[in-house]
């Protein structure tokens, strides 16, 4: 891993760096490029603009591990509030959830109970729920929970990370279910036994998984694919595959809010479906640091603002 990336990822977990950086006005100005605000109203405004531009959205209230059951309950209520708001405003958006925010580290049944409530509400409001994939320690648990709820809730989907060595096998488990899968490269710091350390291997794995997920048997099973990368080479590869195979449904591109708006516009202009993942909320620090770690150019942008 690039040493700078490793340092930023370590800073993303440090309380003292969090205190220092979040108190800087300059940090907040840079953050607004990636996060529309701290409140649901800010996120809803962003979703409306995204919908007006012809894309769908996915809402992600920022936050990570919760320490007690009351915090998990509060997070579940936040997700429920989002689902109701999406329904009442008629917005084209789903919701992305983190199982650790629903209390997975405290009590699996508690987290599953909260997820069920969110899925039921989402079904009533005609929307879907996607489980974000967290670090590799959670993959087995996430796959098992997805499998347990999949038949009852076809509006549930999950994420596969191409940097994990295990993902090709996990995909073979998911294809027969006709799962809804968001394919990403992966954002966490993982050891080389678990994740490919070289970017070229991560990219190759992404391309292989992409091809697998649009194979004829996956299409027949009803697999829904979200190609979630900002990588223009992989985006072009996906477009080419979809055109070659005349696939015009069940596949969409997904981008994070504020990133590569040029590529996003081109996707829509080329007639493909696009969903923009909108994160918002007061706990933006670790999320923002992961975005910085992903791309040195973002760090330069950030430092320029700090110096100004
Ligand atoms: C919709 C969505 C949902 C996601 N959900 C998850 C999840 O649940 N679990 C998880 O582990 N990860 C998730 N990720 C993050 C993902 O794993 C990657 O960390 C992230 O997308 C960066 O990788 P990349 O595919 O864009 O490619 P990279 O190899 O990082 O970048 C390729 C190119 O994309 C552009 N680019 C990439 N990042 C940026 C940036 N921050 N700013 C500007 N340009 C950029 C640059 O042109 C760069 O050269 C998600 C990503 C997206 C888009």
Coordinates of C-alpha atoms and ligand atoms in Angstrom, one line a residue:
X1 CA 0.0 0.0 0.0
X2 CA 1.2 3.5 -0.8
X3 CA 2.8 4.8 2.5
X4 CA 0.9 8.1 2.4
X5 CA -2.4 6.2 2.1
X6 CA -1.5 4.1 5.1
X7 CA -0.7 7.2 7.2
X8 CA -4.1 8.8 6.2
X9 CA -6.0 5.6 7.0
X10 CA -4.3 5.6 10.4
X11 CA -5.2 9.2 11.0
X12 CA -8.8 8.3 10.1
X13 CA -8.8 6.2 13.2
X14 CA -7.1 8.7 15.5
X15 CA -9.2 10.7 18.0
X16 CA -6.6 13.5 18.4
X17 CA -6.3 14.0 14.6
X18 CA -10.1 14.0 14.4
X19 CA -10.3 16.8 17.0
X20 CA -7.6 18.8 15.3
X21 CA -8.9 18.5 11.7
X22 CA -12.6 18.8 12.4
X23 CA -12.1 22.1 14.2
X24 CA -10.5 23.7 11.1
X25 CA -12.9 25.8 9.0
X26 CA -10.8 24.9 6.0
X27 CA -11.5 21.2 6.5
X28 CA -15.2 21.9 6.5
X29 CA -15.0 23.8 3.2
X30 CA -13.2 20.9 1.5
X31 CA -15.6 18.4 3.0
X32 CA -18.6 20.2 1.5
X33 CA -17.4 19.0 -1.9
X34 CA -18.1 15.4 -0.9
X35 CA -20.9 15.8 1.6
X36 CA -23.9 18.0 1.0
X37 CA -24.4 18.8 4.8
X38 CA -24.9 17.5 8.3
X39 CA -28.7 17.2 8.2
X40 CA -31.3 15.0 6.3
X41 CA -32.7 18.2 4.8
X42 CA -29.3 18.9 3.2
X43 CA -29.2 15.3 1.8
X44 CA -32.8 15.5 0.5
X45 CA -31.9 18.8 -1.4
X46 CA -29.0 17.0 -2.9
X47 CA -31.1 14.0 -3.9
X48 CA -33.7 16.3 -5.6
X49 CA -30.9 17.8 -7.6
X50 CA -29.6 14.4 -8.6
X51 CA -33.0 13.2 -9.6
X52 CA -33.6 16.4 -11.6
X53 CA -30.4 15.6 -13.4
X54 CA -31.7 12.1 -14.4
X55 CA -29.9 9.9 -11.8
X56 CA -31.1 8.0 -8.7
X57 CA -29.5 8.2 -5.3
X58 CA -28.6 6.2 -2.3
X59 CA -28.6 7.9 1.1
X60 CA -26.0 7.1 3.7
X61 CA -26.2 8.7 7.2
X62 CA -22.6 8.8 8.4
X63 CA -21.5 7.0 11.5
X64 CA -19.8 3.7 12.3
X65 CA -19.5 1.5 15.4
X66 CA -22.1 2.0 18.1
X67 CA -21.2 1.3 21.7
X68 CA -24.6 0.4 23.2
X69 CA -28.1 -0.7 22.3
X70 CA -29.5 2.8 22.6
X71 CA -27.1 4.0 20.0
X72 CA -28.1 1.1 17.7
X73 CA -31.7 1.9 18.2
X74 CA -31.1 5.6 17.4
X75 CA -29.3 4.6 14.2
X76 CA -32.2 2.3 13.2
X77 CA -34.5 5.2 13.7
X78 CA -32.4 7.4 11.6
X79 CA -32.6 4.9 8.7
X80 CA -36.4 4.6 9.2
X81 CA -36.7 8.4 9.1
X82 CA -34.8 8.4 5.8
X83 CA -37.0 5.7 4.3
X84 CA -40.2 7.6 5.3
X85 CA -38.9 10.9 4.0
X86 CA -37.9 9.3 0.7
X87 CA -41.4 7.9 0.4
X88 CA -43.2 11.1 1.5
X89 CA -41.2 13.3 -1.0
X90 CA -41.4 10.7 -3.8
X91 CA -37.7 10.7 -4.3
X92 CA -35.8 8.2 -6.4
X93 CA -33.4 6.9 -3.8
X94 CA -32.7 3.9 -1.7
X95 CA -30.8 3.7 1.6
X96 CA -27.4 2.2 2.4
X97 CA -27.0 0.7 5.9
X98 CA -24.0 -0.4 8.0
X99 CA -24.7 -3.4 10.1
X100 CA -22.2 -2.2 12.8
X101 CA -24.4 0.9 13.1
X102 CA -27.4 -1.4 13.8
X103 CA -25.5 -3.1 16.6
X104 CA -23.8 -6.1 14.9
X105 CA -20.9 -5.9 17.3
X106 CA -23.2 -5.9 20.4
X107 CA -25.8 -8.6 19.4
X108 CA -26.4 -10.1 16.0
X109 CA -30.1 -10.6 16.6
X110 CA -30.5 -7.0 17.6
X111 CA -28.9 -5.9 14.3
X112 CA -31.0 -8.3 12.3
X113 CA -34.2 -7.1 14.1
X114 CA -33.4 -3.5 13.2
X115 CA -32.6 -4.4 9.6
X116 CA -35.9 -6.2 9.3
X117 CA -37.8 -3.1 10.4
X118 CA -35.9 -1.0 7.9
X119 CA -36.6 -3.5 5.1
X120 CA -40.3 -3.7 5.9
X121 CA -40.6 0.1 5.9
X122 CA -38.6 0.3 2.7
X123 CA -41.0 -2.2 1.1
X124 CA -44.0 -0.1 2.1
X125 CA -42.4 3.0 0.5
X126 CA -41.3 1.1 -2.6
X127 CA -37.6 1.4 -2.1
X128 CA -34.6 -0.9 -1.4
X129 CA -31.9 -1.3 1.2
X130 CA -28.2 -2.0 0.5
X131 CA -25.9 -3.3 3.1
X132 CA -22.5 -1.5 2.8
X133 CA -19.6 -3.9 3.2
X134 CA -17.3 -2.9 6.1
X135 CA -13.9 -4.5 6.9
X136 CA -13.1 -8.1 6.1
X137 CA -14.0 -9.2 9.7
X138 CA -17.7 -8.6 8.8
X139 CA -17.9 -10.3 5.5
X140 CA -19.0 -13.8 6.8
X141 CA -21.6 -12.2 9.1
X142 CA -22.9 -9.9 6.4
X143 CA -23.3 -12.7 3.8
X144 CA -25.1 -14.9 6.3
X145 CA -27.5 -12.1 7.3
X146 CA -28.1 -11.3 3.6
X147 CA -28.8 -15.0 2.9
X148 CA -31.2 -15.2 5.9
X149 CA -33.3 -12.2 4.7
X150 CA -33.0 -12.5 1.0
X151 CA -36.1 -14.6 0.2
X152 CA -38.4 -12.5 2.5
X153 CA -37.0 -9.2 1.3
X154 CA -36.1 -9.0 -2.4
X155 CA -35.4 -5.3 -1.8
X156 CA -32.2 -6.2 0.0
X157 CA -28.8 -6.1 -1.6
X158 CA -25.1 -6.0 -0.5
X159 CA -21.6 -5.2 -1.6
X160 CA -18.7 -7.2 -2.9
X161 CA -15.2 -5.8 -2.7
X162 CA -12.8 -6.8 -5.5
X163 CA -9.7 -6.3 -3.3
X164 CA -10.7 -9.4 -1.2
X165 CA -9.1 -12.7 -2.3
X166 CA -12.3 -14.5 -1.3
X167 CA -14.7 -12.4 -3.4
X168 CA -14.8 -14.7 -6.5
X169 CA -16.1 -17.5 -4.2
X170 CA -18.6 -15.2 -2.5
X171 CA -20.0 -14.2 -5.9
X172 CA -20.5 -17.9 -6.7
X173 CA -22.7 -18.1 -3.6
X174 CA -24.6 -15.0 -4.5
X175 CA -25.3 -15.6 -8.2
X176 CA -27.8 -18.5 -7.6
X177 CA -29.7 -16.3 -5.3
X178 CA -30.1 -13.6 -8.0
X179 CA -28.7 -11.1 -5.5
X180 CA -28.5 -7.4 -5.9
X181 CA -24.8 -6.7 -5.8
X182 CA -22.8 -3.4 -5.7
X183 CA -19.3 -4.2 -6.9
X184 CA -16.6 -1.9 -5.4
X185 CA -12.8 -2.1 -5.1
X186 CA -12.8 -1.9 -1.3
X187 CA -12.0 1.0 1.1
X188 CA -10.5 -0.5 4.3
X189 CA -6.9 -1.3 5.4
X190 CA -6.6 -5.1 5.0
X191 CA -3.6 -7.4 5.4
X192 CA -2.1 -9.0 2.2
X193 CA -3.3 -12.5 3.2
X194 CA -6.9 -11.1 2.9
X195 CA -6.7 -8.5 0.2
X196 CA -4.6 -8.0 -2.9
X197 CA -2.0 -5.4 -2.0
X198 CA -1.3 -4.4 -5.7
X199 CA -3.8 -2.1 -7.4
X200 CA -3.3 -3.9 -10.7
X201 CA -4.6 -7.1 -9.0
X202 CA -7.6 -5.3 -7.5
X203 CA -8.5 -3.8 -10.9
X204 CA -8.1 -7.2 -12.6
X205 CA -10.3 -8.8 -10.0
X206 CA -12.9 -6.0 -10.5
X207 CA -12.9 -6.7 -14.2
X208 CA -13.3 -10.5 -13.7
X209 CA -16.1 -10.1 -11.2
X210 CA -17.8 -7.6 -13.5
X211 CA -17.7 -10.1 -16.3
X212 CA -19.0 -12.9 -14.0
X213 CA -21.9 -10.8 -12.8
X214 CA -23.2 -10.2 -16.3
X215 CA -22.7 -13.8 -17.5
X216 CA -25.8 -15.4 -18.9
X217 CA -26.6 -17.6 -15.8
X218 CA -26.3 -14.5 -13.6
X219 CA -28.7 -12.6 -15.8
X220 CA -31.1 -15.5 -15.9
X221 CA -31.1 -15.7 -12.1
X222 CA -31.9 -12.0 -12.0
X223 CA -28.7 -10.7 -10.5
X224 CA -28.8 -6.9 -10.3
X225 CA -25.4 -5.3 -10.7
X226 CA -24.2 -1.9 -9.6
X227 CA -20.8 -1.0 -11.0
X228 CA -19.5 1.3 -8.3
X229 CA -16.1 2.7 -9.3
X230 CA -14.8 6.1 -10.4
X231 CA -12.2 4.4 -12.5
X232 CA -12.7 5.5 -16.1
X233 CA -11.0 2.4 -17.5
X234 CA -13.3 0.1 -15.6
X235 CA -16.3 2.3 -16.4
X236 CA -15.5 2.0 -20.1
X237 CA -14.9 -1.7 -19.8
X238 CA -18.4 -2.1 -18.2
X239 CA -20.1 0.1 -20.9
X240 CA -18.4 -2.0 -23.6
X241 CA -19.6 -5.3 -22.0
X242 CA -23.2 -4.0 -21.6
X243 CA -23.3 -2.9 -25.2
X244 CA -21.8 -6.1 -26.6
X245 CA -24.4 -8.2 -24.7
X246 CA -27.3 -5.8 -25.3
X247 CA -27.9 -5.5 -21.6
X248 CA -30.2 -2.5 -20.9
X249 CA -31.7 -3.4 -17.5
X250 CA -30.6 -4.6 -14.1
X251 CA -27.3 -2.8 -14.3
X252 CA -26.4 0.7 -13.1
X253 CA -23.3 2.7 -12.5
X254 CA -22.7 4.2 -9.0
X255 CA -20.6 7.1 -8.0
X256 CA -19.9 8.9 -4.7
X257 CA -21.4 12.3 -4.5
X258 CA -19.0 15.0 -5.8
X259 CA -16.5 12.6 -7.4
X260 CA -15.8 12.6 -11.1
X261 CA -18.9 14.6 -12.1
X262 CA -17.5 14.6 -15.7
X263 CA -17.6 10.8 -15.9
X264 CA -21.1 10.8 -14.2
X265 CA -22.5 13.1 -16.9
X266 CA -21.0 11.0 -19.7
X267 CA -22.6 7.9 -18.3
X268 CA -26.0 9.5 -18.4
X269 CA -25.3 11.0 -21.9
X270 CA -24.5 7.5 -23.1
X271 CA -27.9 6.3 -21.9
X272 CA -26.8 4.2 -18.9
X273 CA -28.4 4.3 -15.5
X274 CA -26.6 6.1 -12.7
X275 CA -27.0 6.2 -8.9
X276 CA -25.2 8.7 -6.8
X277 CA -24.3 7.7 -3.2
X278 CA -24.9 10.6 -0.9
X279 CA -23.3 10.6 2.5
X280 CA -24.3 13.2 5.1
X281 CA -24.3 13.8 8.8
X282 CA -22.1 15.2 11.6
X283 CA -19.8 12.1 11.9
X284 CA -18.0 12.7 8.6
X285 CA -14.4 12.5 9.8
X286 CA -13.4 8.8 9.1
X287 CA -15.4 8.8 5.9
X288 CA -13.7 11.9 4.6
X289 CA -10.3 10.6 5.5
X290 CA -10.9 7.4 3.6
X291 CA -11.8 9.6 0.5
X292 CA -8.5 11.5 1.0
X293 CA -6.5 8.3 1.2
X294 CA -8.0 7.0 -2.0
X295 CA -6.5 9.8 -4.1
X296 CA -3.4 11.9 -3.6
X297 CA -5.0 14.7 -5.8
X298 CA -7.7 15.1 -3.1
X299 CA -5.0 15.5 -0.5
X300 CA -3.4 18.3 -2.6
X301 CA -6.8 20.0 -3.0
X302 CA -7.2 19.8 0.8
X303 CA -3.8 21.1 1.6
X304 CA -4.2 24.0 -0.8
X305 CA -7.4 25.1 1.1
X306 CA -5.7 24.6 4.4
X307 CA -2.9 26.9 3.4
X308 CA -5.2 29.6 2.0
Ligands
LIG1 C1 -21.3 4.1 -4.7 C2 -20.2 3.5 -4.0 C3 -20.4 2.8 -2.8 C4 -19.3 2.2 -2.1 N1 -19.5 1.4 -1.1 C5 -18.5 0.8 -0.5 C6 -18.7 -0.2 0.5 O1 -19.8 -0.6 0.9 N2 -17.6 -0.8 1.1 C7 -16.3 -0.4 0.7 O2 -15.4 -1.0 1.2 N3 -16.1 0.5 -0.2 C8 -17.2 1.1 -0.8 N4 -16.9 2.1 -1.8 C9 -15.6 2.6 -2.0 C10 -14.7 1.8 -2.9 O3 -14.4 0.6 -2.3 C11 -13.4 2.5 -3.3 O4 -12.7 2.8 -2.1 C12 -13.6 3.8 -4.0 O5 -14.7 3.8 -4.9 C13 -12.3 4.2 -4.7 O6 -12.0 3.3 -5.7 P1 -12.3 3.5 -7.2 O7 -13.1 2.3 -7.7 O8 -13.0 4.7 -7.5 O9 -10.9 3.3 -7.9 P2 -9.5 3.9 -7.6 O10 -8.5 2.9 -8.2 O11 -9.3 4.4 -6.2 O12 -9.4 5.2 -8.5 C14 -9.5 5.1 -9.9 C15 -9.7 6.5 -10.5 O13 -11.0 7.0 -10.1 C16 -10.9 8.4 -9.7 N5 -11.1 8.6 -8.3 C17 -11.2 7.6 -7.3 N6 -11.4 8.1 -6.1 C18 -11.5 9.4 -6.2 C19 -11.7 10.5 -5.3 N7 -11.9 10.2 -4.0 N8 -11.8 11.7 -5.8 C20 -11.6 11.9 -7.2 N9 -11.4 11.0 -8.1 C21 -11.3 9.7 -7.6 C22 -9.6 8.8 -10.2 O14 -9.6 9.2 -11.5 C23 -8.7 7.6 -10.0 O15 -7.6 7.6 -10.8 C24 -18.0 2.6 -2.5 C25 -17.8 3.3 -3.7 C26 -18.8 3.8 -4.4 C27 -18.6 4.6 -5.7

